[in-house]
XYZ file of C-alpha atoms in Angstrom:
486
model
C 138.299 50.664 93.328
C 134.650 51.024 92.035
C 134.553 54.349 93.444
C 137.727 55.220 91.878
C 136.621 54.488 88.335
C 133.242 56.141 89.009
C 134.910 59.621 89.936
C 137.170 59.150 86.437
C 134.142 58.507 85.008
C 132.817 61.652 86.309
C 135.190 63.913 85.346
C 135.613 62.738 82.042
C 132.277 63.434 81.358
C 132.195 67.052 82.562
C 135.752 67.607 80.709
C 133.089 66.636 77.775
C 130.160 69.284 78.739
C 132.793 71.605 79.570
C 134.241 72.841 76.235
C 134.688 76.040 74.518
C 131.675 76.228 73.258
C 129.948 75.964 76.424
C 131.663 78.620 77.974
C 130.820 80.636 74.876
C 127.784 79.957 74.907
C 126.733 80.426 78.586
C 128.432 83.705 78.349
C 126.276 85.069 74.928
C 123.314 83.682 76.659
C 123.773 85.971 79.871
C 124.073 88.633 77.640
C 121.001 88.372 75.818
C 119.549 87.937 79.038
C 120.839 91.116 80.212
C 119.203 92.937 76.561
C 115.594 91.146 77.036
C 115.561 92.023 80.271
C 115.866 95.987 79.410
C 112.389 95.488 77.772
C 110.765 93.014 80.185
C 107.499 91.515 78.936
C 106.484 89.454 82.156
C 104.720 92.818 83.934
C 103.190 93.930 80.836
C 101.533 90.535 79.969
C 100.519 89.615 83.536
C 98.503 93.612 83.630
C 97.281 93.418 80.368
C 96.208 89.743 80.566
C 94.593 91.073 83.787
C 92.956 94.121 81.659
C 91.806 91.633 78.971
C 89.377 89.335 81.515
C 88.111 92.618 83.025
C 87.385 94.314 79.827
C 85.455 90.840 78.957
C 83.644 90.893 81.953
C 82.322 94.784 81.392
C 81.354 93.946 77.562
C 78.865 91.306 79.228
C 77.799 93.685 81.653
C 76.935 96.293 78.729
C 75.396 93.914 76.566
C 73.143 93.150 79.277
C 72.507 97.109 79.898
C 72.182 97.251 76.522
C 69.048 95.217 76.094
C 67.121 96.887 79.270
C 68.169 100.362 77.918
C 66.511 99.651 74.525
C 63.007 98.371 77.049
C 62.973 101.726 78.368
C 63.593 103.393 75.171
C 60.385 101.725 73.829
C 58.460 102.817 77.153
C 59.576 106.081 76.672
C 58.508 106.682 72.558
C 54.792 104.985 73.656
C 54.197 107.978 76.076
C 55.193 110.474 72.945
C 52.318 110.140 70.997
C 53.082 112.684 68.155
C 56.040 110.655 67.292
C 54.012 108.132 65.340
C 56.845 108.360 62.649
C 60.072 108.404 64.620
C 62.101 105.381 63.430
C 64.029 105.263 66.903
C 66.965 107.095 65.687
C 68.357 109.880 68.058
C 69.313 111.976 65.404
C 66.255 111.773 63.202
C 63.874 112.646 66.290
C 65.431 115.271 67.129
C 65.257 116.874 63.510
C 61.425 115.614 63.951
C 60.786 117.260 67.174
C 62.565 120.746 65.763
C 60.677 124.253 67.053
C 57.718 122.431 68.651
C 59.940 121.235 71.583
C 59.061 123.713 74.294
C 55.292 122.584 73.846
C 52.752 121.303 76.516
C 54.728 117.545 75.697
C 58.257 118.952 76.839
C 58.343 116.801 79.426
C 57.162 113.515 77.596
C 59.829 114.378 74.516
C 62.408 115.380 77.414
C 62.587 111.477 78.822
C 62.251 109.740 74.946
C 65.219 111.653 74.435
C 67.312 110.719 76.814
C 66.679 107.315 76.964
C 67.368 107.094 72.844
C 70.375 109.377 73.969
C 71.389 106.709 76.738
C 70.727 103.582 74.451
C 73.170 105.520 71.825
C 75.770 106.043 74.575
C 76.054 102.409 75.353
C 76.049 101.170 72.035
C 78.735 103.749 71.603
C 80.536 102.419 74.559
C 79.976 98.589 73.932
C 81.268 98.964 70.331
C 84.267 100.788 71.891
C 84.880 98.085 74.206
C 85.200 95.101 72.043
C 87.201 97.102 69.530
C 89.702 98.106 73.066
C 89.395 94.226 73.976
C 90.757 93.408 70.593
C 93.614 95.285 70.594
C 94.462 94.255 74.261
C 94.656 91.017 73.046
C 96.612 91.372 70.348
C 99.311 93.161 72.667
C 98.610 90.153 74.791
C 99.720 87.695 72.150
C 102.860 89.725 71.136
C 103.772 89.923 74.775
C 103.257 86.223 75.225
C 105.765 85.575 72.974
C 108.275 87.489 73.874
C 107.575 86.261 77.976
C 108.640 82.744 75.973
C 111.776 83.658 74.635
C 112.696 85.387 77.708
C 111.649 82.161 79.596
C 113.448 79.961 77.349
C 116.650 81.733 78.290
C 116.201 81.593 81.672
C 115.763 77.769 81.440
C 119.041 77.507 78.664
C 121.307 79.895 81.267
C 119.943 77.452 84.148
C 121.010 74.105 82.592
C 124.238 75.592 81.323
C 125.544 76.224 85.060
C 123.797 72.866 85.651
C 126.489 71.716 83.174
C 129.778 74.537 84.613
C 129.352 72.895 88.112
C 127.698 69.837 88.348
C 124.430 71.401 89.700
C 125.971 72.781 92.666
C 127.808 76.348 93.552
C 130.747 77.354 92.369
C 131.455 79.228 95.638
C 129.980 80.764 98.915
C 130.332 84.255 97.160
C 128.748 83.377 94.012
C 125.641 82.044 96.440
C 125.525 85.103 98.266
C 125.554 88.030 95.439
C 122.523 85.004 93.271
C 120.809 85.647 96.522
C 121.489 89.324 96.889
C 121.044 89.817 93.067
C 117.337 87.811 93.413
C 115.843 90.347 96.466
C 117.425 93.520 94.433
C 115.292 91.569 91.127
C 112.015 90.982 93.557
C 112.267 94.619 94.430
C 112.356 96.102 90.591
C 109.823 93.777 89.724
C 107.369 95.179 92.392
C 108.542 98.820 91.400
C 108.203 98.466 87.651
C 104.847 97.197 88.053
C 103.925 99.612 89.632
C 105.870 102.147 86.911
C 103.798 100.739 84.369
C 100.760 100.823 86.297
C 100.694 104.421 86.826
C 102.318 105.058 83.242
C 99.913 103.709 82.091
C 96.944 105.330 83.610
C 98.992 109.077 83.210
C 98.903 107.678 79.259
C 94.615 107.189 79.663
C 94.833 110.663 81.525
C 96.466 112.880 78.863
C 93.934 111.644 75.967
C 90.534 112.147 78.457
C 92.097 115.901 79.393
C 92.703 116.590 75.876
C 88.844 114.853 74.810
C 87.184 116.691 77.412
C 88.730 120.333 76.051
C 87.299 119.229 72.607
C 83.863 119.105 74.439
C 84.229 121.941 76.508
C 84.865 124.266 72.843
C 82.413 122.401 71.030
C 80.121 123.263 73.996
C 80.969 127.092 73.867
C 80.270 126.627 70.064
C 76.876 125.902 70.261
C 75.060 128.894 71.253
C 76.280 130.743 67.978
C 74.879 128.405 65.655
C 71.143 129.456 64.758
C 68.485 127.581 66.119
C 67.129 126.445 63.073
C 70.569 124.405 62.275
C 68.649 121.895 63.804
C 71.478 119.393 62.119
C 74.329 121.369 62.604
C 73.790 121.864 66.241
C 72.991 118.274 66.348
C 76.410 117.368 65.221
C 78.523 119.909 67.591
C 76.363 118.393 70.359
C 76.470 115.008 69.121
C 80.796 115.685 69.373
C 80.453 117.050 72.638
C 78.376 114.023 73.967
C 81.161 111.421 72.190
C 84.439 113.323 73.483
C 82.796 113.130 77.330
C 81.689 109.516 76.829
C 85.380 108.870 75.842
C 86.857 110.863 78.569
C 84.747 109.588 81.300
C 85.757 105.755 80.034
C 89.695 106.728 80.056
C 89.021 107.569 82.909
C 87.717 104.618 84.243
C 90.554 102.904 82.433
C 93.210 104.788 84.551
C 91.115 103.850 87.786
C 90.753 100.019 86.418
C 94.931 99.701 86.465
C 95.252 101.362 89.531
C 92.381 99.633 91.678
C 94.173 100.514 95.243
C 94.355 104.167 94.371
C 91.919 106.444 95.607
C 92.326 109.192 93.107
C 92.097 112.948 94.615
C 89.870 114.288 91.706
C 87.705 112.904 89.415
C 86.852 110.136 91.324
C 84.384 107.042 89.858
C 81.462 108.934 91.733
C 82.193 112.507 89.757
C 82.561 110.089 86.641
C 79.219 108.962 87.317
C 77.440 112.206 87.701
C 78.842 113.440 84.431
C 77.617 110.528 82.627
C 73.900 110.905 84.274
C 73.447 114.891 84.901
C 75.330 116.005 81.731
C 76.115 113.573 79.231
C 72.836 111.588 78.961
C 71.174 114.610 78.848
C 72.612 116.878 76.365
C 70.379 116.938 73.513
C 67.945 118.302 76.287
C 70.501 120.950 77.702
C 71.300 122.160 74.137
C 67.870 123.380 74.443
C 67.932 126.051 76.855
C 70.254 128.726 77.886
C 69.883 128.124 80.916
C 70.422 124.118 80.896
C 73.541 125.077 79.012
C 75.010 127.243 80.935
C 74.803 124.537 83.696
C 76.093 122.115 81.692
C 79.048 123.742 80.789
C 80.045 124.469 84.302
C 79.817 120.731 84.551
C 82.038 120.304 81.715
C 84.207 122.730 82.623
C 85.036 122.058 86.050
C 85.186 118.366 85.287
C 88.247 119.134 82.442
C 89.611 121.378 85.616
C 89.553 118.353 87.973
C 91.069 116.092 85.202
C 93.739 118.617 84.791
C 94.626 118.622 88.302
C 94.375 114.537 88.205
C 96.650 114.654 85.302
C 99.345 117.075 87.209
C 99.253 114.472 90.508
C 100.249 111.687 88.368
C 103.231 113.452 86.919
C 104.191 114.438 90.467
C 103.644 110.923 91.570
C 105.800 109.499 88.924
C 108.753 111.814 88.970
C 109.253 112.584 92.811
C 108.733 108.942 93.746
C 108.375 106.125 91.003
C 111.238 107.014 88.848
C 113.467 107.795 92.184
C 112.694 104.400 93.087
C 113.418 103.043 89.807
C 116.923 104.884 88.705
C 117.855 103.790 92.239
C 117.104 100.161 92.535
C 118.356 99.419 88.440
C 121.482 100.764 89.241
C 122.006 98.510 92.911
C 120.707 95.378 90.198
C 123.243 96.563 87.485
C 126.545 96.473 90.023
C 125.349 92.917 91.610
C 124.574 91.309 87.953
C 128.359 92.416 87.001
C 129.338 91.363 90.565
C 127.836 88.142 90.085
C 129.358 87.738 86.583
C 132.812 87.979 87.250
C 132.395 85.734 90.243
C 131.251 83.374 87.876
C 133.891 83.694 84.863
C 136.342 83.823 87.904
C 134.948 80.020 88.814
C 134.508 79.265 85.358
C 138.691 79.931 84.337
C 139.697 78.224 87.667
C 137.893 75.096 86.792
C 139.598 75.172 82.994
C 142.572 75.226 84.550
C 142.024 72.415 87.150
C 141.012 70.340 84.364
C 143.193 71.364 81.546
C 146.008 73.115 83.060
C 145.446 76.235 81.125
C 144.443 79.733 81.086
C 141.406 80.690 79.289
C 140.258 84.859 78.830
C 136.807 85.309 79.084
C 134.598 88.490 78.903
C 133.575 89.398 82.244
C 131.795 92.627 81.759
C 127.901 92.928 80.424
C 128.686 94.771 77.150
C 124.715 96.597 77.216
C 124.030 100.119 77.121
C 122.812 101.824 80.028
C 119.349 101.964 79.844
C 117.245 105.332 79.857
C 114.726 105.053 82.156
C 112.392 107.146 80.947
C 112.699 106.664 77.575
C 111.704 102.803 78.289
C 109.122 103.554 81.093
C 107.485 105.662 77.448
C 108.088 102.702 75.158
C 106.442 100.138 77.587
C 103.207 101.832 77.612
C 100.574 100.612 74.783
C 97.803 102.515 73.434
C 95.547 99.337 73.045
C 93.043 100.647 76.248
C 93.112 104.363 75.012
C 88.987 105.114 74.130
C 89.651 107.005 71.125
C 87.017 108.833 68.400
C 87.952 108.010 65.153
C 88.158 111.503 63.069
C 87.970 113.622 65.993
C 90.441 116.509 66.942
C 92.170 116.299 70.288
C 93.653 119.718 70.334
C 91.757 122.744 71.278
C 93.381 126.012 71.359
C 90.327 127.713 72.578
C 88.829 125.464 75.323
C 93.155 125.544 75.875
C 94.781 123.610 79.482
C 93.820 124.674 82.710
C 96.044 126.393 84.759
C 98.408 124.023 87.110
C 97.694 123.936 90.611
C 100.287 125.012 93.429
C 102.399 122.468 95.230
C 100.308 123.554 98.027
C 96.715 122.894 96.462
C 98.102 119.698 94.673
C 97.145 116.950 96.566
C 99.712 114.984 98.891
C 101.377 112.435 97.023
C 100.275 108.882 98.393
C 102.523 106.531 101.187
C 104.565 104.162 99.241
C 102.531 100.933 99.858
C 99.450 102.777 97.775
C 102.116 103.271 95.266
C 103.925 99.991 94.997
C 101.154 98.007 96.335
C 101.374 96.149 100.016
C 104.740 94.165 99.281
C 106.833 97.333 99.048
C 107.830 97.666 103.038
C 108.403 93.793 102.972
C 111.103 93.817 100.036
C 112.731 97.214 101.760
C 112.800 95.520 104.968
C 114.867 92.286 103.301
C 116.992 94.330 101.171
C 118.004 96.712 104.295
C 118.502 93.809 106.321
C 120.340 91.379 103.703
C 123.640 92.516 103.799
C 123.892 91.954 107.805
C 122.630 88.481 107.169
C 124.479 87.042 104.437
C 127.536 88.595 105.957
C 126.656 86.713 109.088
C 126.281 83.257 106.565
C 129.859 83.749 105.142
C 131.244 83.583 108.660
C 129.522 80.609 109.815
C 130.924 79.174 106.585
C 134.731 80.545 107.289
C 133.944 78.854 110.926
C 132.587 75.315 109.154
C 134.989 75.169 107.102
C 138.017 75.933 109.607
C 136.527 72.681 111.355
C 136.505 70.575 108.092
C 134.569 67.659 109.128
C 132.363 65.806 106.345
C 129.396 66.473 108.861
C 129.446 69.742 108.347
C 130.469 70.035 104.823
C 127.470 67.859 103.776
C 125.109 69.639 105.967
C 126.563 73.280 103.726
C 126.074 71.756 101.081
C 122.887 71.066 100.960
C 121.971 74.460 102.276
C 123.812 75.945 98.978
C 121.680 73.421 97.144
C 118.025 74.538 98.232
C 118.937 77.998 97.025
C 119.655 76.832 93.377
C 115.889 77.171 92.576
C 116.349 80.895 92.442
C 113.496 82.709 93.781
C 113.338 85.522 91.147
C 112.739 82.811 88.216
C 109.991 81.139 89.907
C 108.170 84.233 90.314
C 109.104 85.223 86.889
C 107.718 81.442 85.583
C 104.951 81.689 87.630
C 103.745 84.853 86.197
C 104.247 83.903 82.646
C 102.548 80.823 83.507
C 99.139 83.228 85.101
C 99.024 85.274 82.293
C 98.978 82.840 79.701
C 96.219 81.056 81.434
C 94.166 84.051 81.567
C 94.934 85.288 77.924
């Protein structure tokens, strides 16, 4: 008898939860799901929370530099004795030093000016960082927010099927496509990670190609001006130094988001050698024709390389990334309607088991198909671009270099440099999960045939460790990493 009045009691209460409104509501909430989810902020914030500790860590490095690079600076000016009146300022000492440079202390005047031209370049490029670091974290902060929302829905979509069916399926077919639906999810997340990633990076690319022809014209420039425009030719060189500083740290930038990527041209190592042979000394090369002329073959083959580097990432992108991505949305897009009517299919069965009536619900997603590439573009943040305030970035002289041949272009890399390590794993379940949950639907058909409580209680609970749905732990547990680090 008790158990009697407990059932009534039971499903009174769920004719309660399970109003209109509910219904309404659980629907809407899918749906704004479905639009948040067109403009996920989980990958962003978990990279650029990642970006934002290693950009901290490098402004302590430089700071550090910093102070043993303004040592040697001091070394240097106390072995240049006719500089008795330099105030340390590159600029200045190099008006100071003027004709007289290819005198007996060329050598002396050489090193002082390089190491006032390196202290400049780091002061440069730790001012640059902690303005970068800055805007990352104000991305950060706006991402944050909108990984909250985004979470909060999950959680309110969660406890409104907690409140549809008691905590438990509805059926075996609404527990297969969740479980289908969640490897399809694991799989986009790993590829538009990797999207953004390389987007990313190609974004860092295209301003360092388009800095370094700045330099490479404001190079050329420099022999026509007269040698006693001691301050003019300061300034073009003092241009040319900033755009390569700015290219070389995009550059870096691009290799910082893709840290498993060996990149087939400009490589850290050529990034280094511009910065010592070329950059640091430039004042010096601006000098002679003959230090010039080697410099700008540095320059020039260096813009060529990041050319090429800039073409590799656009094949990359297009012939596999995108591929990937148009391919994998569209398998997520039929299972998340799948899974949807299943679910509004439940939800008007259960109305009428309790009330006896029919009820019409919406069963279709009512959002726009998404352009791809269009949101891959909008995703991508200029907050880790180097940039030079006031400087051009076109140069119709220096112009592009030409485009290398499919058959000079490097070989695009295997997918697991791509995607990262996981990428065979998730191909390997999602080739395999049809077979297996196909094989679970007949051992049900088989329990169920049997219909002993044994058995139903043991299915039951096997439905039941699967409501903790894979996909929104991973997508909790990132939120929950990246606002940790931020």
């Amino acid at each position: 008898m008790g158990n009697v009045k407990y059932i009534n009691a039971m499903q009174d209460l769920l004719v309660i939860q399970v109003d209109r409104s509910t219904l309404e509501k659980y629907l809407q909430v899918e749906r704004e799901i479905a639009e948040e989810e067109q403009n996920n902020p989980i990958q962003p914030l978990e990279l650029k929370s990642n970006q934002l500790v290693k950009l901290t860590n490098e402004i302590e490095a430089l700071e550090a530099s910093l102070e043993e690079l303004q040592l040697q600076t001091e070394k240097e000016k106390a072995d240049v004795d006719m500089l008795e009146n330099s105030d340390g300022d590159l600029k200045s000492t190099l008006l100071e030093m003027g004709n007289t440079f290819d005198d007996q202390m060329a050598k002396e005047k050489a090193e002082y000016l390089a190491a006032l031209n390196k202290q400049e370049i780091a002061e440069r490029e730790l001012e640059t960082q902690k303005k970068t670091r800055d805007q990352v974290a104000e991305e950060v902060a706006e991402l944050e927010t909108r990984a909250q929302k985004l979470h909060d829905l999950y959680k309110q979509h969660d406890n409104l099927l907690d409140r549809l069916f008691g905590g438990e399926y509805g059926s075996v077919l609404e527990n297969t496509l969740e479980a289908e639906l969640d490897e399809l999810e694991a799989h986009r997340g790993r590829i538009m990670e990797a999207n953004f990633k390389w987007r990313q990076a190609q974004m860092m690319l295209e301003y360092a190609c388009k800095q370094l022809a700045v330099a490479v014209q404001k190079w050329q420039d420099l022999p026509a001006i007269p040698s006693i425009d001691l301050e003019i030719r300061y300034s073009v060189a003092a241009e040319t130094r900033n755009n390569l500083v700015a290219a070389g740290q995009n550059i870096t930038g691009a290799q910082r988001y893709l840290d498993n990527v060996t990149f087939p041209y400009c490589a850290p190592s050529e990034v280094e050698t511009l910065n010592k042979q070329a950059t640091e000394y430039v004042f010096t090369d601006m000098q002679s024709n003959d230090r010039h002329q080697h410099a700008q073959t540095c320059y020039t083959t260096t813009h060529k390389r990041a050319s090429a580097l800039l073409q590799w990432f656009d094949s990359v992108i297009n012939s596999t990334i995108m591929k990937d991505l148009n391919d994998i949305n569209e398998k997520v897009k039929i299972k998340t309607l799948a899974l949807r009517q299943e679910r509004v299919r439940l939800i008007q069965a259960k109305v009428k088991e309790l009330w006896g009536t029919d009820i019409e619900l919406d069963s279709t997603l009512r959002t726009h198909d998404l352009d791809l590439e269009a949101y891959s573009r909008a995703m991508v943040t200029e907050g880790d671009v180097v940039k030079i305030e006031g400087s051009e970035l076109e140069s119709e002289r220096a112009g592009t270099p030409p485009p290398l041949s499919e058959d000079e272009l490097a070989p695009v890399p295997s997918n697991n440099i791509i995607f990262g390590n996981m990428y065979d794993h998730y191909q390997s379940q999602l080739e395999g999960l049809a077979k297996q949950h196909q094989e679970e639907m007949e051992q049900f058909m088989r329990e169920q045939e049997s219909n002993t409580q044994k058995i139903n209680a043991n299915l039951q609970d096997k439905l039941m460790s699967r409501r903790q749905r894979r996909a929104r732990m991973r997508v909790e547990e990132a939120q929950k990493n990246a606002l940790t680090a931020g």
